[in-house]
């Protein structure tokens, strides 16, 4: 299954297994104040057939649909709005060939 994070700046394709989010050295680099060097991880769970986001205990947190996720993992569904750090640009999750929609925790 292919996943994408979309925002006004463009489209980022998620890695097939694990995508790291943060500053220098991450797959998705967000050079914004409030984003940690290693901020979050998004991975595809074959068992649950959906993407799972994990915040890496960041000071500014990660937000899914305006709900703060801190040092926890949540299942993502197509159309979810994700923000890394407070005030960062929002990303929308788009998923190709999704056979089911996961329910957020």
Tab-separated table of C-alpha atoms in Angstrom:
chain	number	residue	atom	x	y	z
A	1	UNK	CA	0.000	0.000	0.000
A	2	UNK	CA	1.339	3.441	-0.888
A	3	UNK	CA	0.906	6.366	1.459
A	4	UNK	CA	1.478	10.067	0.877
A	5	UNK	CA	1.604	13.162	3.047
A	6	UNK	CA	0.238	16.156	1.147
A	7	UNK	CA	0.308	19.851	1.955
A	8	UNK	CA	0.500	23.198	0.152
A	9	UNK	CA	4.229	22.686	-0.494
A	10	UNK	CA	3.827	19.334	-2.254
A	11	UNK	CA	3.476	15.585	-1.844
A	12	UNK	CA	5.817	13.303	0.098
A	13	UNK	CA	5.641	9.535	-0.486
A	14	UNK	CA	5.953	7.486	2.684
A	15	UNK	CA	8.542	4.707	2.731
A	16	UNK	CA	7.161	1.164	2.320
A	17	UNK	CA	8.059	0.223	5.900
A	18	UNK	CA	9.299	3.102	8.103
A	19	UNK	CA	9.492	6.865	7.497
A	20	UNK	CA	11.365	9.086	9.954
A	21	UNK	CA	10.211	12.678	10.463
A	22	UNK	CA	12.284	15.492	11.918
A	23	UNK	CA	15.224	17.653	11.000
A	24	UNK	CA	18.539	16.738	9.334
A	25	UNK	CA	19.009	13.065	8.488
A	26	UNK	CA	15.324	12.107	8.497
A	27	UNK	CA	13.297	10.877	5.529
A	28	UNK	CA	10.864	13.793	5.807
A	29	UNK	CA	12.847	16.874	6.820
A	30	UNK	CA	10.823	19.705	8.377
A	31	UNK	CA	13.157	22.641	9.111
A	32	UNK	CA	10.631	24.416	11.321
A	33	UNK	CA	11.070	25.709	14.865
A	34	UNK	CA	9.343	23.289	17.207
A	35	UNK	CA	10.220	20.151	15.236
A	36	UNK	CA	12.767	17.925	16.986
A	37	UNK	CA	15.708	16.330	15.186
A	38	UNK	CA	13.971	12.959	15.568
A	39	UNK	CA	10.334	13.935	15.928
A	40	UNK	CA	8.140	11.031	14.793
A	41	UNK	CA	8.042	7.744	12.921
A	42	UNK	CA	5.361	6.576	10.503
A	43	UNK	CA	5.328	2.901	9.637
A	44	UNK	CA	3.026	0.626	7.707
A	45	UNK	CA	1.544	-2.164	9.818
A	46	UNK	CA	0.779	-5.175	7.640
A	47	UNK	CA	-1.042	-6.799	10.539
A	48	UNK	CA	-3.461	-3.864	10.866
A	49	UNK	CA	-3.292	-2.878	7.161
A	50	UNK	CA	-2.768	0.792	7.953
A	51	UNK	CA	-0.119	3.384	8.752
A	52	UNK	CA	0.822	3.968	12.388
A	53	UNK	CA	2.347	7.222	13.645
A	54	UNK	CA	4.519	7.357	16.750
A	55	UNK	CA	5.590	10.588	18.413
A	56	UNK	CA	9.096	10.259	19.868
A	57	UNK	CA	8.389	12.056	23.167
A	58	UNK	CA	8.825	15.499	21.650
A	59	UNK	CA	8.442	18.758	23.543
A	60	UNK	CA	6.056	20.266	20.973
A	61	UNK	CA	4.155	17.045	20.276
A	62	UNK	CA	2.572	15.677	17.135
A	63	UNK	CA	-1.071	16.345	16.300
A	64	UNK	CA	-3.527	14.099	14.453
A	65	UNK	CA	-6.812	15.828	13.636
A	66	UNK	CA	-5.917	18.510	16.225
A	67	UNK	CA	-5.470	15.918	19.015
A	68	UNK	CA	-2.041	15.914	20.603
A	69	UNK	CA	-0.093	12.672	20.496
A	70	UNK	CA	2.910	12.621	22.806
A	71	UNK	CA	5.149	9.589	23.269
A	72	UNK	CA	2.404	7.328	21.914
A	73	UNK	CA	1.427	5.544	18.712
A	74	UNK	CA	-1.854	5.998	16.834
A	75	UNK	CA	-3.336	4.317	13.797
A	76	UNK	CA	-3.874	6.651	10.869
A	77	UNK	CA	-6.758	6.694	8.412
A	78	UNK	CA	-6.917	8.252	4.936
A	79	UNK	CA	-7.771	11.944	5.244
A	80	UNK	CA	-6.227	12.391	8.695
A	81	UNK	CA	-4.566	15.778	9.213
A	82	UNK	CA	-1.122	15.551	10.829
A	83	UNK	CA	0.986	18.381	12.271
A	84	UNK	CA	4.513	17.970	13.609
A	85	UNK	CA	5.220	20.485	16.379
A	86	UNK	CA	2.999	23.361	17.369
A	87	UNK	CA	2.141	25.681	14.493
A	88	UNK	CA	3.701	23.591	11.729
A	89	UNK	CA	2.116	23.145	8.327
A	90	UNK	CA	-0.549	20.448	8.282
A	91	UNK	CA	-0.176	17.322	6.158
A	92	UNK	CA	-3.066	15.198	4.916
A	93	UNK	CA	-2.621	11.429	4.694
A	94	UNK	CA	-3.572	9.997	1.312
A	95	UNK	CA	-3.488	6.226	0.798
A	96	UNK	CA	-3.647	4.293	-2.467
A	97	UNK	CA	-5.322	0.893	-2.582
A	98	UNK	CA	-6.577	0.977	0.988
A	99	UNK	CA	-8.723	-2.084	1.616
A	100	UNK	CA	-9.990	-0.832	4.943
A	101	UNK	CA	-10.091	2.283	7.054
A	102	UNK	CA	-8.454	2.097	10.468
A	103	UNK	CA	-10.160	3.633	13.457
A	104	UNK	CA	-8.050	6.120	15.417
A	105	UNK	CA	-7.306	5.379	19.053
